[in-house]
Amino acid sequence: MRPLFVLLLLAVFLLLGSGDLSARWPGVSPGQLQAWLDTADPPLILDVRGRAAYRAGTLAGALDGGVEPSGFLPDGGGGLVLLLPEGASEQLVEAWFARLTDAGHQVWILEGGIAGWVEAGGSVEIPQSTYTRPGSVPFLIPRGLCEGGSPSQVFD
């Protein structure tokens, strides 16, 4: 009887500590995100899987947030969906959530990541550039902004 109890206890422990991020942080399913993207006020999608993964393919309109939570902060508040690397640690997710919620964003995790998005029929695009869209604050100052007093690119 005792080995059965130990196995049952181990199974419960594994289920509780299985790394299911949605149990601790709010998530959005690929279907819910697709519907949300079709509204007048879509969320900002922040791809934090790293530059190589971002350039290999990401959700349409997603911004490359890098891998360090301290390195990027979109301006304003509002809805923001994180596209996490596969197997992201709880510490990494906690750091992103703390940084973004402290800045006034309401944050969700895309359930299933990029694989879940594709499996649900979502499309992936290869970004043509790494410029950020208007309404966000890039971590790096665009080249030319401090050269000669005129910006090399104007965001309207």
PDB file of C-alpha atoms in Angstrom:
ATOM      1  CA  MET A   1       0.000   0.000   0.000  1.00  0.00           C
ATOM      2  CA  ARG A   2       2.837   2.381   0.801  1.00  0.00           C
ATOM      3  CA  PRO A   3       4.425   2.325  -2.729  1.00  0.00           C
ATOM      4  CA  LEU A   4       1.036   3.226  -4.218  1.00  0.00           C
ATOM      5  CA  PHE A   5       0.763   6.228  -1.882  1.00  0.00           C
ATOM      6  CA  VAL A   6       4.286   7.360  -2.801  1.00  0.00           C
ATOM      7  CA  LEU A   7       3.490   7.056  -6.526  1.00  0.00           C
ATOM      8  CA  LEU A   8       0.263   9.006  -6.085  1.00  0.00           C
ATOM      9  CA  LEU A   9       2.052  11.729  -4.116  1.00  0.00           C
ATOM     10  CA  LEU A  10       4.776  11.908  -6.775  1.00  0.00           C
ATOM     11  CA  ALA A  11       2.163  12.215  -9.547  1.00  0.00           C
ATOM     12  CA  VAL A  12       0.415  15.077  -7.718  1.00  0.00           C
ATOM     13  CA  PHE A  13       3.755  16.828  -7.166  1.00  0.00           C
ATOM     14  CA  LEU A  14       4.685  16.505 -10.838  1.00  0.00           C
ATOM     15  CA  LEU A  15       1.303  17.836 -11.963  1.00  0.00           C
ATOM     16  CA  LEU A  16       1.523  20.836  -9.656  1.00  0.00           C
ATOM     17  CA  GLY A  17       5.089  21.609 -10.676  1.00  0.00           C
ATOM     18  CA  SER A  18       4.756  20.699 -14.329  1.00  0.00           C
ATOM     19  CA  GLY A  19       5.757  24.132 -15.578  1.00  0.00           C
ATOM     20  CA  ASP A  20       2.229  25.082 -16.683  1.00  0.00           C
ATOM     21  CA  LEU A  21       2.715  28.835 -16.894  1.00  0.00           C
ATOM     22  CA  SER A  22      -1.001  29.527 -17.357  1.00  0.00           C
ATOM     23  CA  ALA A  23      -1.626  28.380 -13.787  1.00  0.00           C
ATOM     24  CA  ARG A  24       0.364  31.346 -12.468  1.00  0.00           C
ATOM     25  CA  TRP A  25       0.092  33.946 -15.240  1.00  0.00           C
ATOM     26  CA  PRO A  26      -2.860  34.775 -17.489  1.00  0.00           C
ATOM     27  CA  GLY A  27      -2.826  33.222 -20.908  1.00  0.00           C
ATOM     28  CA  VAL A  28      -4.587  33.773 -24.192  1.00  0.00           C
ATOM     29  CA  SER A  29      -5.310  30.944 -26.610  1.00  0.00           C
ATOM     30  CA  PRO A  30      -4.321  31.274 -30.266  1.00  0.00           C
ATOM     31  CA  GLY A  31      -8.014  31.488 -31.238  1.00  0.00           C
ATOM     32  CA  GLN A  32      -8.701  34.220 -28.695  1.00  0.00           C
ATOM     33  CA  LEU A  33      -5.637  36.149 -29.860  1.00  0.00           C
ATOM     34  CA  GLN A  34      -6.688  35.904 -33.513  1.00  0.00           C
ATOM     35  CA  ALA A  35     -10.112  37.329 -32.649  1.00  0.00           C
ATOM     36  CA  TRP A  36      -8.482  40.070 -30.560  1.00  0.00           C
ATOM     37  CA  LEU A  37      -6.119  41.013 -33.403  1.00  0.00           C
ATOM     38  CA  ASP A  38      -9.156  41.636 -35.613  1.00  0.00           C
ATOM     39  CA  THR A  39     -10.558  44.313 -33.243  1.00  0.00           C
ATOM     40  CA  ALA A  40     -10.086  48.070 -33.377  1.00  0.00           C
ATOM     41  CA  ASP A  41      -7.704  47.946 -30.390  1.00  0.00           C
ATOM     42  CA  PRO A  42      -5.449  44.889 -30.894  1.00  0.00           C
ATOM     43  CA  PRO A  43      -2.769  43.986 -28.353  1.00  0.00           C
ATOM     44  CA  LEU A  44       0.920  44.537 -28.847  1.00  0.00           C
ATOM     45  CA  ILE A  45       2.707  41.215 -29.392  1.00  0.00           C
ATOM     46  CA  LEU A  46       6.173  41.119 -27.881  1.00  0.00           C
ATOM     47  CA  ASP A  47       8.358  38.266 -29.150  1.00  0.00           C
ATOM     48  CA  VAL A  48      10.949  37.555 -26.452  1.00  0.00           C
ATOM     49  CA  ARG A  49      12.389  34.384 -27.982  1.00  0.00           C
ATOM     50  CA  GLY A  50      15.562  36.101 -29.204  1.00  0.00           C
ATOM     51  CA  ARG A  51      16.643  37.710 -32.450  1.00  0.00           C
ATOM     52  CA  ALA A  52      17.397  34.490 -34.346  1.00  0.00           C
ATOM     53  CA  ALA A  53      13.990  32.982 -33.525  1.00  0.00           C
ATOM     54  CA  TYR A  54      12.268  36.286 -34.326  1.00  0.00           C
ATOM     55  CA  ARG A  55      13.958  36.525 -37.733  1.00  0.00           C
ATOM     56  CA  ALA A  56      13.157  32.869 -38.492  1.00  0.00           C
ATOM     57  CA  GLY A  57       9.438  33.642 -38.185  1.00  0.00           C
ATOM     58  CA  THR A  58       7.036  35.371 -35.844  1.00  0.00           C
ATOM     59  CA  LEU A  59       3.434  36.545 -35.629  1.00  0.00           C
ATOM     60  CA  ALA A  60       2.490  39.381 -37.983  1.00  0.00           C
ATOM     61  CA  GLY A  61       3.221  42.727 -36.367  1.00  0.00           C
ATOM     62  CA  ALA A  62       5.134  41.287 -33.403  1.00  0.00           C
ATOM     63  CA  LEU A  63       8.022  43.308 -32.024  1.00  0.00           C
ATOM     64  CA  ASP A  64      11.399  41.789 -31.212  1.00  0.00           C
ATOM     65  CA  GLY A  65      11.714  42.334 -27.472  1.00  0.00           C
ATOM     66  CA  GLY A  66      15.087  40.619 -27.149  1.00  0.00           C
ATOM     67  CA  VAL A  67      15.693  38.151 -24.348  1.00  0.00           C
ATOM     68  CA  GLU A  68      16.426  40.452 -21.413  1.00  0.00           C
ATOM     69  CA  PRO A  69      13.377  41.952 -19.684  1.00  0.00           C
ATOM     70  CA  SER A  70      15.420  44.980 -18.650  1.00  0.00           C
ATOM     71  CA  GLY A  71      16.327  45.804 -22.259  1.00  0.00           C
ATOM     72  CA  PHE A  72      12.968  46.729 -23.806  1.00  0.00           C
ATOM     73  CA  LEU A  73       9.930  48.581 -22.626  1.00  0.00           C
ATOM     74  CA  PRO A  74       7.038  49.462 -24.942  1.00  0.00           C
ATOM     75  CA  ASP A  75       5.500  52.806 -24.089  1.00  0.00           C
ATOM     76  CA  GLY A  76       1.956  53.386 -22.971  1.00  0.00           C
ATOM     77  CA  GLY A  77      -0.290  50.868 -21.324  1.00  0.00           C
ATOM     78  CA  GLY A  78      -2.796  48.432 -22.645  1.00  0.00           C
ATOM     79  CA  GLY A  79      -2.895  44.842 -23.741  1.00  0.00           C
ATOM     80  CA  LEU A  80       0.346  43.052 -24.419  1.00  0.00           C
ATOM     81  CA  VAL A  81       0.856  39.399 -25.373  1.00  0.00           C
ATOM     82  CA  LEU A  82       4.206  37.721 -24.716  1.00  0.00           C
ATOM     83  CA  LEU A  83       5.509  35.183 -27.200  1.00  0.00           C
ATOM     84  CA  LEU A  84       7.875  33.166 -25.005  1.00  0.00           C
ATOM     85  CA  PRO A  85      10.664  30.767 -25.925  1.00  0.00           C
ATOM     86  CA  GLU A  86       9.779  27.098 -25.601  1.00  0.00           C
ATOM     87  CA  GLY A  87      10.431  25.919 -22.048  1.00  0.00           C
ATOM     88  CA  ALA A  88      10.770  29.432 -20.589  1.00  0.00           C
ATOM     89  CA  SER A  89      11.673  29.383 -16.911  1.00  0.00           C
ATOM     90  CA  GLU A  90       9.348  30.793 -14.283  1.00  0.00           C
ATOM     91  CA  GLN A  91      12.061  33.314 -13.342  1.00  0.00           C
ATOM     92  CA  LEU A  92      12.173  34.666 -16.890  1.00  0.00           C
ATOM     93  CA  VAL A  93       8.393  34.941 -17.095  1.00  0.00           C
ATOM     94  CA  GLU A  94       8.248  36.594 -13.671  1.00  0.00           C
ATOM     95  CA  ALA A  95      10.869  39.156 -14.742  1.00  0.00           C
ATOM     96  CA  TRP A  96       8.959  40.036 -17.940  1.00  0.00           C
ATOM     97  CA  PHE A  97       5.646  40.283 -16.084  1.00  0.00           C
ATOM     98  CA  ALA A  98       7.124  42.497 -13.357  1.00  0.00           C
ATOM     99  CA  ARG A  99       8.773  44.839 -15.868  1.00  0.00           C
ATOM    100  CA  LEU A 100       5.709  45.153 -18.104  1.00  0.00           C
ATOM    101  CA  THR A 101       3.013  45.370 -15.433  1.00  0.00           C
ATOM    102  CA  ASP A 102       5.043  47.973 -13.523  1.00  0.00           C
ATOM    103  CA  ALA A 103       4.926  50.045 -16.735  1.00  0.00           C
ATOM    104  CA  GLY A 104       1.122  49.839 -16.816  1.00  0.00           C
ATOM    105  CA  HIS A 105       0.603  46.989 -19.273  1.00  0.00           C
ATOM    106  CA  GLN A 106      -1.876  44.189 -18.838  1.00  0.00           C
ATOM    107  CA  VAL A 107       0.049  41.093 -19.926  1.00  0.00           C
ATOM    108  CA  TRP A 108      -0.954  37.675 -21.264  1.00  0.00           C
ATOM    109  CA  ILE A 109       1.107  34.702 -22.448  1.00  0.00           C
ATOM    110  CA  LEU A 110       0.329  33.144 -25.828  1.00  0.00           C
ATOM    111  CA  GLU A 111      -0.628  29.599 -24.835  1.00  0.00           C
ATOM    112  CA  GLY A 112       1.364  27.019 -26.755  1.00  0.00           C
ATOM    113  CA  GLY A 113       3.798  29.628 -28.054  1.00  0.00           C
ATOM    114  CA  ILE A 114       4.590  29.811 -31.743  1.00  0.00           C
ATOM    115  CA  ALA A 115       3.961  26.066 -32.181  1.00  0.00           C
ATOM    116  CA  GLY A 116       0.460  26.408 -30.717  1.00  0.00           C
ATOM    117  CA  TRP A 117      -0.201  29.408 -32.951  1.00  0.00           C
ATOM    118  CA  VAL A 118       0.779  27.498 -36.101  1.00  0.00           C
ATOM    119  CA  GLU A 119      -1.108  24.382 -34.993  1.00  0.00           C
ATOM    120  CA  ALA A 120      -4.262  26.493 -34.575  1.00  0.00           C
ATOM    121  CA  GLY A 121      -3.901  27.774 -38.151  1.00  0.00           C
ATOM    122  CA  GLY A 122      -2.206  31.088 -37.394  1.00  0.00           C
ATOM    123  CA  SER A 123       0.224  32.453 -39.935  1.00  0.00           C
ATOM    124  CA  VAL A 124       3.879  33.225 -39.342  1.00  0.00           C
ATOM    125  CA  GLU A 125       5.806  35.923 -41.181  1.00  0.00           C
ATOM    126  CA  ILE A 126       9.477  36.569 -41.731  1.00  0.00           C
ATOM    127  CA  PRO A 127      10.019  40.167 -40.555  1.00  0.00           C
ATOM    128  CA  GLN A 128      11.440  42.425 -43.260  1.00  0.00           C
ATOM    129  CA  SER A 129      13.095  44.748 -40.758  1.00  0.00           C
ATOM    130  CA  THR A 130      13.674  45.040 -37.052  1.00  0.00           C
ATOM    131  CA  TYR A 131      12.337  48.572 -36.778  1.00  0.00           C
ATOM    132  CA  THR A 132       9.709  49.079 -34.145  1.00  0.00           C
ATOM    133  CA  ARG A 133       6.248  50.317 -34.939  1.00  0.00           C
ATOM    134  CA  PRO A 134       5.030  53.783 -33.927  1.00  0.00           C
ATOM    135  CA  GLY A 135       3.866  53.888 -30.338  1.00  0.00           C
ATOM    136  CA  SER A 136       6.746  51.850 -28.974  1.00  0.00           C
ATOM    137  CA  VAL A 137      10.055  52.905 -27.505  1.00  0.00           C
ATOM    138  CA  PRO A 138      13.040  51.054 -28.972  1.00  0.00           C
ATOM    139  CA  PHE A 139      15.890  50.147 -26.649  1.00  0.00           C
ATOM    140  CA  LEU A 140      18.486  51.532 -29.078  1.00  0.00           C
ATOM    141  CA  ILE A 141      18.466  55.089 -30.387  1.00  0.00           C
ATOM    142  CA  PRO A 142      17.933  54.968 -34.177  1.00  0.00           C
ATOM    143  CA  ARG A 143      21.011  55.866 -36.172  1.00  0.00           C
ATOM    144  CA  GLY A 144      20.961  59.490 -37.188  1.00  0.00           C
ATOM    145  CA  LEU A 145      18.825  60.741 -34.307  1.00  0.00           C
ATOM    146  CA  CYS A 146      21.850  62.269 -32.620  1.00  0.00           C
ATOM    147  CA  GLU A 147      23.785  62.926 -35.816  1.00  0.00           C
ATOM    148  CA  GLY A 148      23.329  66.399 -37.165  1.00  0.00           C
ATOM    149  CA  GLY A 149      20.196  67.084 -35.134  1.00  0.00           C
ATOM    150  CA  SER A 150      17.774  65.408 -37.550  1.00  0.00           C
ATOM    151  CA  PRO A 151      16.365  61.911 -37.333  1.00  0.00           C
ATOM    152  CA  SER A 152      17.091  59.404 -40.074  1.00  0.00           C
ATOM    153  CA  GLN A 153      13.588  58.014 -39.745  1.00  0.00           C
ATOM    154  CA  VAL A 154      10.412  59.723 -38.594  1.00  0.00           C
ATOM    155  CA  PHE A 155       7.660  57.692 -36.933  1.00  0.00           C
ATOM    156  CA  ASP A 156       4.187  59.130 -37.464  1.00  0.00           C
TER     157      ASP A 156
END
